[in-house]
JSON list of N, CA and C in Angstrom, two decimals:
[
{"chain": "A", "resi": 18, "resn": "UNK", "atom": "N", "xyz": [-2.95, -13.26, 26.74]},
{"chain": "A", "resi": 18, "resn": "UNK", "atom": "CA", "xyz": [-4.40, -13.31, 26.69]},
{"chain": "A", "resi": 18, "resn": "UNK", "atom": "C", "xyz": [-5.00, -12.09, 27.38]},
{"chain": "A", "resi": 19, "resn": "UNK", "atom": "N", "xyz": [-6.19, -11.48, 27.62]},
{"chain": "A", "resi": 19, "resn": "UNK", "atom": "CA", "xyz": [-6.94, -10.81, 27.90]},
{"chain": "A", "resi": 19, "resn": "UNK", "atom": "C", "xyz": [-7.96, -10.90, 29.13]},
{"chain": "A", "resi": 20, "resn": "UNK", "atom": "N", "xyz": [-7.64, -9.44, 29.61]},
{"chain": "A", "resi": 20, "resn": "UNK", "atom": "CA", "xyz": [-8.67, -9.60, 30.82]},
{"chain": "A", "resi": 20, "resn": "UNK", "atom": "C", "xyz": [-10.08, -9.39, 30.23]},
{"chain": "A", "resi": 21, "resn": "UNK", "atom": "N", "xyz": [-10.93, -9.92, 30.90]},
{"chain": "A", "resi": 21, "resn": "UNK", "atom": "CA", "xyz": [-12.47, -9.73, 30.43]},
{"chain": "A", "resi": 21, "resn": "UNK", "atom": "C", "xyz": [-13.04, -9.77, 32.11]},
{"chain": "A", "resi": 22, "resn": "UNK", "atom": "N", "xyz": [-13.98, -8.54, 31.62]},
{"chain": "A", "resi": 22, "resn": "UNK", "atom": "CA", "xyz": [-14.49, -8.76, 32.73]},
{"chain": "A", "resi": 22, "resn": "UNK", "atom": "C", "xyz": [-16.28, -8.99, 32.42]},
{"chain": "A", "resi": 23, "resn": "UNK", "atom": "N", "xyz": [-16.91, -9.72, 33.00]},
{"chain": "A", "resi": 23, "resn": "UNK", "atom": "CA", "xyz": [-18.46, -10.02, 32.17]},
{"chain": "A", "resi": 23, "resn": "UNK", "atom": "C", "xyz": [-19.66, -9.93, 33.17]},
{"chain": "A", "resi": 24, "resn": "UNK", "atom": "N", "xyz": [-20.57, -9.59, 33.08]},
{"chain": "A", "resi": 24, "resn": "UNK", "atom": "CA", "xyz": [-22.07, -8.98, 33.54]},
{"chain": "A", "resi": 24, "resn": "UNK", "atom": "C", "xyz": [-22.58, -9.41, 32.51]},
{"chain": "A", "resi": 25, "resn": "UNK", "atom": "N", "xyz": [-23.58, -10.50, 33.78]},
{"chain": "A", "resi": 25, "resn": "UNK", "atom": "CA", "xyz": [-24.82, -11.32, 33.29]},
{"chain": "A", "resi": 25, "resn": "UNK", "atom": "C", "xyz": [-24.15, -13.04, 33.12]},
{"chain": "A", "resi": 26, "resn": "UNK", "atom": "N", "xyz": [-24.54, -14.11, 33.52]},
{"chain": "A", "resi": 26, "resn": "UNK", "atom": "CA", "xyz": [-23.86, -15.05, 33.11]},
{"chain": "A", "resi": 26, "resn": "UNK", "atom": "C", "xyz": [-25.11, -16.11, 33.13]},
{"chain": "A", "resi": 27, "resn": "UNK", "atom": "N", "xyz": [-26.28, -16.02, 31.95]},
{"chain": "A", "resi": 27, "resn": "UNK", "atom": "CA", "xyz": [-27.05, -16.67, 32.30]},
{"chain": "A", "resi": 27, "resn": "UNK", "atom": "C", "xyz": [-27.02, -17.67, 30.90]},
{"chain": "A", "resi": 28, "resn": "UNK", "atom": "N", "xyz": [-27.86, -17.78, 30.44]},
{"chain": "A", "resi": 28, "resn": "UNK", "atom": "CA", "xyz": [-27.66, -19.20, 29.60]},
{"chain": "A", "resi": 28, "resn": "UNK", "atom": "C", "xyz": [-26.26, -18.61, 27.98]},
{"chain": "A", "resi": 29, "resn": "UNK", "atom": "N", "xyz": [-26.64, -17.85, 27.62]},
{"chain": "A", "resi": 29, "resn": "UNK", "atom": "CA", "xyz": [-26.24, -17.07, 26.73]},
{"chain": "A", "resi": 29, "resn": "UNK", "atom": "C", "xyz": [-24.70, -16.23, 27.42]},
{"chain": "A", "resi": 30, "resn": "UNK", "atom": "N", "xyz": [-24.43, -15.51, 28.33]},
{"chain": "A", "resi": 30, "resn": "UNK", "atom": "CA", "xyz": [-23.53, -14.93, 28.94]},
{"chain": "A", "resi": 30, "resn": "UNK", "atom": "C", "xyz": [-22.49, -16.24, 29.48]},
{"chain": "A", "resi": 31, "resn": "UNK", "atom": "N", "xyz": [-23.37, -17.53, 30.24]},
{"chain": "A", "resi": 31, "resn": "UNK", "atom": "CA", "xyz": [-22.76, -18.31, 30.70]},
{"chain": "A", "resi": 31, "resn": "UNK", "atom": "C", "xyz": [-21.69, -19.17, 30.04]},
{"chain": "A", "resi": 32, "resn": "UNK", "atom": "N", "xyz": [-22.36, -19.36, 28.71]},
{"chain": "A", "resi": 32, "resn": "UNK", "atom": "CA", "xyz": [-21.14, -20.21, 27.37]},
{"chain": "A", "resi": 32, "resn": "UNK", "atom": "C", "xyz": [-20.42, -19.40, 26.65]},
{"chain": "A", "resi": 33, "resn": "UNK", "atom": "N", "xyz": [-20.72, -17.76, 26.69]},
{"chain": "A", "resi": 33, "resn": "UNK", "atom": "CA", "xyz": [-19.70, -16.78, 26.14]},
{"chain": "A", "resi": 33, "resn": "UNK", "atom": "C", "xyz": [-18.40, -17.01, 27.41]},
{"chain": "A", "resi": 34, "resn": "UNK", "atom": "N", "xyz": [-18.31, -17.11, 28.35]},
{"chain": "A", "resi": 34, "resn": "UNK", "atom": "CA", "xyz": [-17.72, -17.08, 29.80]},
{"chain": "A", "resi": 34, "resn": "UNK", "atom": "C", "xyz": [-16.99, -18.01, 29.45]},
{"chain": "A", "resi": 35, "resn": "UNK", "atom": "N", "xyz": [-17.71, -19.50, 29.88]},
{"chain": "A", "resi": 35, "resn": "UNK", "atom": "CA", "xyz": [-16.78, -20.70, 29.22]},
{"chain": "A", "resi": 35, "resn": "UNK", "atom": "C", "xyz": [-16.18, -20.98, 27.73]},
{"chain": "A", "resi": 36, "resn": "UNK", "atom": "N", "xyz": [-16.69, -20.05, 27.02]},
{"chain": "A", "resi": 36, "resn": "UNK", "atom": "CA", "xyz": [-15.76, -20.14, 25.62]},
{"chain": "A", "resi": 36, "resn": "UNK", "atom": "C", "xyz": [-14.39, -19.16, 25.78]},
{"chain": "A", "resi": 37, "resn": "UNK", "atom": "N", "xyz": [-14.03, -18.14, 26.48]},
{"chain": "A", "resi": 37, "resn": "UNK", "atom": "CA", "xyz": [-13.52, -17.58, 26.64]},
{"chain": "A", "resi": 37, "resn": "UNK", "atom": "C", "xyz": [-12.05, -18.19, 27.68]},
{"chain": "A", "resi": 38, "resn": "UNK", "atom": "N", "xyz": [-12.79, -18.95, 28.82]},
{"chain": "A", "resi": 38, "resn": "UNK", "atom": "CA", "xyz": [-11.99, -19.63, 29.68]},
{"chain": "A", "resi": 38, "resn": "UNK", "atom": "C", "xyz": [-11.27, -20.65, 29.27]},
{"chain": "A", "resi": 39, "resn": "UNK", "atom": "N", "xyz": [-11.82, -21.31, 28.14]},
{"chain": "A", "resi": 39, "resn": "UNK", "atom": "CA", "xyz": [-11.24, -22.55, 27.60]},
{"chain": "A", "resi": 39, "resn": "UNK", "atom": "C", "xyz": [-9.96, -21.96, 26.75]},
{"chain": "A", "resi": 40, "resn": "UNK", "atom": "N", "xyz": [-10.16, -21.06, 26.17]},
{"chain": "A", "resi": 40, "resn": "UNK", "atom": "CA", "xyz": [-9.22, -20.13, 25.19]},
{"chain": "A", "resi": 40, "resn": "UNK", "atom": "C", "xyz": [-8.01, -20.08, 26.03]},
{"chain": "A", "resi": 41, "resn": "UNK", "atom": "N", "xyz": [-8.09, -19.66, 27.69]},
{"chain": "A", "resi": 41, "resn": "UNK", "atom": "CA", "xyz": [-7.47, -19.02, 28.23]},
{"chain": "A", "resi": 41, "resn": "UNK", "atom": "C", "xyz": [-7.45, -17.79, 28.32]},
{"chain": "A", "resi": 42, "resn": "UNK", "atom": "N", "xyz": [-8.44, -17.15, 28.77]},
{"chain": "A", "resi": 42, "resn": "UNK", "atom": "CA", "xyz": [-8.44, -15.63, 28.80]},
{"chain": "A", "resi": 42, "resn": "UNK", "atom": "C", "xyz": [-8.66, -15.81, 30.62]},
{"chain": "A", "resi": 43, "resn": "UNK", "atom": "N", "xyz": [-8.18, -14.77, 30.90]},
{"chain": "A", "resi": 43, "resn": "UNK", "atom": "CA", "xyz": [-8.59, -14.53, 32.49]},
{"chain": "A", "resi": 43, "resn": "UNK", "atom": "C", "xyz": [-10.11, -13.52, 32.19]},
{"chain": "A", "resi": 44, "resn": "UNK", "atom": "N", "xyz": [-10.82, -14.16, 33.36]},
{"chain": "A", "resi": 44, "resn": "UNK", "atom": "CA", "xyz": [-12.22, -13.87, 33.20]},
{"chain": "A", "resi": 44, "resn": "UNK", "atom": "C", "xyz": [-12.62, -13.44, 34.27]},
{"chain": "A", "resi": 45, "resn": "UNK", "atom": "N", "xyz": [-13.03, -12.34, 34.93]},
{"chain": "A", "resi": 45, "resn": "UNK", "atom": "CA", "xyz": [-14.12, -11.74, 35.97]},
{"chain": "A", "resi": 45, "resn": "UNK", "atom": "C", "xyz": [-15.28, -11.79, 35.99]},
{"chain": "A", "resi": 46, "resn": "UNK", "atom": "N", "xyz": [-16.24, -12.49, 36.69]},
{"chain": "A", "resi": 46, "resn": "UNK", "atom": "CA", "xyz": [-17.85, -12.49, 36.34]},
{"chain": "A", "resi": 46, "resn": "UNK", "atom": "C", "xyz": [-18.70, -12.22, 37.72]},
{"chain": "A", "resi": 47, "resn": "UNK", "atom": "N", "xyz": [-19.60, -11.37, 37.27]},
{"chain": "A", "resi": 47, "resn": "UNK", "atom": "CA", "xyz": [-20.57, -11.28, 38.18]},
{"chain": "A", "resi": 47, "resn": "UNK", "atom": "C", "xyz": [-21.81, -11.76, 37.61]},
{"chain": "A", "resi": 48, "resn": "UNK", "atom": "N", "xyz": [-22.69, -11.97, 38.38]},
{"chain": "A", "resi": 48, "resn": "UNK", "atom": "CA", "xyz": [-24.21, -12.51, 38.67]},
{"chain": "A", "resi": 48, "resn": "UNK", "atom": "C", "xyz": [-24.61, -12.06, 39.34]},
{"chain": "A", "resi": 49, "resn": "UNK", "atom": "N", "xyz": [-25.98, -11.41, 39.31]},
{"chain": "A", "resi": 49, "resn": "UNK", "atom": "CA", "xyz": [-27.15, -11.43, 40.83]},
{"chain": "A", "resi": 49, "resn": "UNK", "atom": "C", "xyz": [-27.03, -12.62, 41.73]},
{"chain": "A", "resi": 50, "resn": "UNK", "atom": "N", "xyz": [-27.03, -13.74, 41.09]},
{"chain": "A", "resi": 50, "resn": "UNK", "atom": "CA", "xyz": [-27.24, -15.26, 42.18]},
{"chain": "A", "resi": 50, "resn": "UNK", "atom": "C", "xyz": [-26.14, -15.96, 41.94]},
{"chain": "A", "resi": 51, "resn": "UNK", "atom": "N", "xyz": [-25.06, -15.94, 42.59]},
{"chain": "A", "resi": 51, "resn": "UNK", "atom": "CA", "xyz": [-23.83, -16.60, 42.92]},
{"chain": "A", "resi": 51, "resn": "UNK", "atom": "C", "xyz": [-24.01, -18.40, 42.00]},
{"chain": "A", "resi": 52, "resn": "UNK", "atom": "N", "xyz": [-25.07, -18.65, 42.42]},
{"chain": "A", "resi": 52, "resn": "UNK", "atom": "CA", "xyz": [-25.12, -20.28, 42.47]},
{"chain": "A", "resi": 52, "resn": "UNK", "atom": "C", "xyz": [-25.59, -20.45, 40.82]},
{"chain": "A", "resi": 53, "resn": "UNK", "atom": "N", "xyz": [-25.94, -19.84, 40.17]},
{"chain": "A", "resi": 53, "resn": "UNK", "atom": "CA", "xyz": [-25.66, -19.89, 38.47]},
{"chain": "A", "resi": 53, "resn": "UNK", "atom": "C", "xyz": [-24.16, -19.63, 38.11]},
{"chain": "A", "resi": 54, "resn": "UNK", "atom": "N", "xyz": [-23.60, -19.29, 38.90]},
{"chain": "A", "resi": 54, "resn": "UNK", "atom": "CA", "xyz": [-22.22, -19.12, 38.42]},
{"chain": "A", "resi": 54, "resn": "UNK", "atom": "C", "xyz": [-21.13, -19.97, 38.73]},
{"chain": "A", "resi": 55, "resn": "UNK", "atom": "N", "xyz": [-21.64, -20.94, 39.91]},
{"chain": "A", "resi": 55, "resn": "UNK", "atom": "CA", "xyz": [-20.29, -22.03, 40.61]},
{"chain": "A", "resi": 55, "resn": "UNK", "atom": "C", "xyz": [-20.20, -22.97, 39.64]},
{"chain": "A", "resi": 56, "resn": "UNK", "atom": "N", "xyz": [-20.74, -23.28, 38.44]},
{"chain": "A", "resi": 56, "resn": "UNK", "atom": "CA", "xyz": [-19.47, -24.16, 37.34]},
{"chain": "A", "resi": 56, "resn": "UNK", "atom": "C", "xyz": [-18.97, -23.16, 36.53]},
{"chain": "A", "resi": 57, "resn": "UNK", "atom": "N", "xyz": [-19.00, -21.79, 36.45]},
{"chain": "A", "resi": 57, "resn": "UNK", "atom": "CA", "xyz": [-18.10, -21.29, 35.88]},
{"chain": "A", "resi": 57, "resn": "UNK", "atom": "C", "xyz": [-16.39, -21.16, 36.97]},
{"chain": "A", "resi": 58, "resn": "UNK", "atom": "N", "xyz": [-17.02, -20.58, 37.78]},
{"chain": "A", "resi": 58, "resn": "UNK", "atom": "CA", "xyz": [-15.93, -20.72, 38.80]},
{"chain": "A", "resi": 58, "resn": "UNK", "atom": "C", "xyz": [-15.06, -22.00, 39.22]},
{"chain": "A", "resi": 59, "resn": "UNK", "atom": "N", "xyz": [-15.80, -23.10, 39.03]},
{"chain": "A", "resi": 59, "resn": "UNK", "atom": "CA", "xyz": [-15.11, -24.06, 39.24]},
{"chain": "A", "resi": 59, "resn": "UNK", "atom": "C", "xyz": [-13.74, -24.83, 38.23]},
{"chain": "A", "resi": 60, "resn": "UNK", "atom": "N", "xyz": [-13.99, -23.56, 36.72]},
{"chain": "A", "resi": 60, "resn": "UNK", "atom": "CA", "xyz": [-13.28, -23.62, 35.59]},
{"chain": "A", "resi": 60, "resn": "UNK", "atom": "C", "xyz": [-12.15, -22.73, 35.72]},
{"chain": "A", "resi": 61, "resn": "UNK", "atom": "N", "xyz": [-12.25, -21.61, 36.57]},
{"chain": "A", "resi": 61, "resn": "UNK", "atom": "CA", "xyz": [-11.10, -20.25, 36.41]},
{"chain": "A", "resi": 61, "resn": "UNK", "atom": "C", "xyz": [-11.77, -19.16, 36.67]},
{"chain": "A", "resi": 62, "resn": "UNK", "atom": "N", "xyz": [-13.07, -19.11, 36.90]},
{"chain": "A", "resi": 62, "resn": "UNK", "atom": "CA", "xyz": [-13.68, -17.24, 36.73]},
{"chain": "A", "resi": 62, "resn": "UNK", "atom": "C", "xyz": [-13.69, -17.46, 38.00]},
{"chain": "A", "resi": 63, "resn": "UNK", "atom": "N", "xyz": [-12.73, -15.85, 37.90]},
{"chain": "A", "resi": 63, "resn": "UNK", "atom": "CA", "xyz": [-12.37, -15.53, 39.42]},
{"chain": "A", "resi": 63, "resn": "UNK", "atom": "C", "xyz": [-14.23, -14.68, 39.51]},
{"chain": "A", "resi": 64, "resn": "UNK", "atom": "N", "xyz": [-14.37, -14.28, 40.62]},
{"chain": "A", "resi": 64, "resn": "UNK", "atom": "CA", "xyz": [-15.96, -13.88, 40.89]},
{"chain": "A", "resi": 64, "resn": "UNK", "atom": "C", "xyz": [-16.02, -12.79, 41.70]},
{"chain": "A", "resi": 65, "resn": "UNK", "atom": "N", "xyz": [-16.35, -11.57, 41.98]},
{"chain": "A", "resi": 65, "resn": "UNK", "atom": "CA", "xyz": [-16.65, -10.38, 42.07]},
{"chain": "A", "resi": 65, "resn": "UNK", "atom": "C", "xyz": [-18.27, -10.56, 42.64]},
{"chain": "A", "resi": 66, "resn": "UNK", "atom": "N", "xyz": [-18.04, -9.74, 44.25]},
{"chain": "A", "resi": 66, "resn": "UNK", "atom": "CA", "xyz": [-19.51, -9.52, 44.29]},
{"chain": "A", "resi": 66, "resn": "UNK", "atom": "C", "xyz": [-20.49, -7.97, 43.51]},
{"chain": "A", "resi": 67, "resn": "UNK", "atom": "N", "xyz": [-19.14, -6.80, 43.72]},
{"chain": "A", "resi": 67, "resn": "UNK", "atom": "CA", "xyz": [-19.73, -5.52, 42.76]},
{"chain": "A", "resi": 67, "resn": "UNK", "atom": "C", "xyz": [-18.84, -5.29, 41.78]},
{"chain": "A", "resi": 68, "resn": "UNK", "atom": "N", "xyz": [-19.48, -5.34, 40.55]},
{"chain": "A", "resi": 68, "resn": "UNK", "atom": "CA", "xyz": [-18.66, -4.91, 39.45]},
{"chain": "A", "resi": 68, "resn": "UNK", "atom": "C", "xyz": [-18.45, -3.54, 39.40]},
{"chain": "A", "resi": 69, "resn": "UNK", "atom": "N", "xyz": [-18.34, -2.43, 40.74]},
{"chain": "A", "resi": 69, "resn": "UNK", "atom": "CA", "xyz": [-18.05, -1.26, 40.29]},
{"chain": "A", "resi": 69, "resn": "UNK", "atom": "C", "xyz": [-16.49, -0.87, 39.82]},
{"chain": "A", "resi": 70, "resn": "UNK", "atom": "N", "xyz": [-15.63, -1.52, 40.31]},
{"chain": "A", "resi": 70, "resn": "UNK", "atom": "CA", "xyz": [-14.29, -0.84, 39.72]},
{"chain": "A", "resi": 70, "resn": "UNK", "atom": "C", "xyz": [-13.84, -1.39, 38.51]},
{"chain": "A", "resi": 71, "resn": "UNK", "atom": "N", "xyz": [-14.87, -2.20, 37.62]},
{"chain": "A", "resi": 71, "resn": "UNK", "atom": "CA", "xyz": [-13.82, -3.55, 36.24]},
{"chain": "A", "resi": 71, "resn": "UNK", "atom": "C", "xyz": [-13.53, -2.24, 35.81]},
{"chain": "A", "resi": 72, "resn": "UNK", "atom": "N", "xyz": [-13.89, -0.92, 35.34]},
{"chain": "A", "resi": 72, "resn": "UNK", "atom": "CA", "xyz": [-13.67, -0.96, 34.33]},
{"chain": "A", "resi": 72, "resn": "UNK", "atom": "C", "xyz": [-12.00, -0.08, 34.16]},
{"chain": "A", "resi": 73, "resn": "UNK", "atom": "N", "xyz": [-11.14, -0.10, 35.21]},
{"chain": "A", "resi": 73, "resn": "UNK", "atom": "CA", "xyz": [-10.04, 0.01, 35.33]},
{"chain": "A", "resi": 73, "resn": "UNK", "atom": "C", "xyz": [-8.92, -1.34, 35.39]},
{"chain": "A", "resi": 74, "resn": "UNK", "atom": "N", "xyz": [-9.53, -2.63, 35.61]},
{"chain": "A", "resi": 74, "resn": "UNK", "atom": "CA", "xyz": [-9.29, -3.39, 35.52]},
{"chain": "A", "resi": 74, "resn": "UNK", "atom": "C", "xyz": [-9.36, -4.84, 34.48]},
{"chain": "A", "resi": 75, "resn": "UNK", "atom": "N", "xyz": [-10.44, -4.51, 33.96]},
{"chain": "A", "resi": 75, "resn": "UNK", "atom": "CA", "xyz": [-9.94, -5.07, 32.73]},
{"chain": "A", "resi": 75, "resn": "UNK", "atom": "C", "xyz": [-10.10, -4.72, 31.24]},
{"chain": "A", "resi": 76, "resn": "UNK", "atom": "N", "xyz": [-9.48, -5.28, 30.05]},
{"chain": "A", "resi": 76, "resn": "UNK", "atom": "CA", "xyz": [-9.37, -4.39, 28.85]},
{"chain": "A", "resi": 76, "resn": "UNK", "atom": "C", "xyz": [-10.77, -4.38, 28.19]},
{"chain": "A", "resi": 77, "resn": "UNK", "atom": "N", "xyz": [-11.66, -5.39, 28.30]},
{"chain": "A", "resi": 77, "resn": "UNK", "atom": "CA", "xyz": [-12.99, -5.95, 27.76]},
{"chain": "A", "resi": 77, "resn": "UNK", "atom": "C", "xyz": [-14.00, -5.91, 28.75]},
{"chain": "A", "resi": 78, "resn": "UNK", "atom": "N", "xyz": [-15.27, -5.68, 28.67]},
{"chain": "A", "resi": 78, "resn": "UNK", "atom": "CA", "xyz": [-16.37, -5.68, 29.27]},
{"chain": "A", "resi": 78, "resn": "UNK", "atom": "C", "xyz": [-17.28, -5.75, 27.96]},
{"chain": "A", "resi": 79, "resn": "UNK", "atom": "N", "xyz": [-18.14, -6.70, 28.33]},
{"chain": "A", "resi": 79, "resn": "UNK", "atom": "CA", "xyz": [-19.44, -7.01, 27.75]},
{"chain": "A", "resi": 79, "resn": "UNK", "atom": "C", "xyz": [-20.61, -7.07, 28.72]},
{"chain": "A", "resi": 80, "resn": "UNK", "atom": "N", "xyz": [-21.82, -5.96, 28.38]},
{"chain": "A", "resi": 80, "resn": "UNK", "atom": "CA", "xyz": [-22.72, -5.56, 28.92]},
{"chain": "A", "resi": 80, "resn": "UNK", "atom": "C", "xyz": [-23.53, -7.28, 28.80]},
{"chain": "A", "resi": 81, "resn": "UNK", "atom": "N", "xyz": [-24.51, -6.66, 29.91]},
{"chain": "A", "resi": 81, "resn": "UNK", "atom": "CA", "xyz": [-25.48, -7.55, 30.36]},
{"chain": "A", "resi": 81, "resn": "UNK", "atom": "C", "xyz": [-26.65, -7.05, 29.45]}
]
């Protein structure tokens, strides 16, 4: 499966995230506000406070 790493996880970003996790993809996500993101995390998305280094780290990024 695939690393993804994702910016933005709000209503729209948030079910791209969990469609992805359910698949089994390993998932990186950031948010401005942590606390829109703790049921993704509570599924597998590991969580990042600066997304400056994904893009050596994973194969996918989808803009915010």
């Amino acid at each position: 499966m695939s690393k993804v790493g994702f910016i933005g996880l709000g209503v729209m970003g948030g079910q791209m995230v969990n469609r992805l996790l359910s698949k089994g993809h390993t998932v990186t996500g950031y948010n401005r506000t942590r606390a829109k993101a703790e049921w993704l995390i509570d599924q597998g998305m590991k969580w990042k406070t600066l997304p400056v280094r994904w893009p050596r780290r994973a194969i996918l990024h989808l803009p915010w």
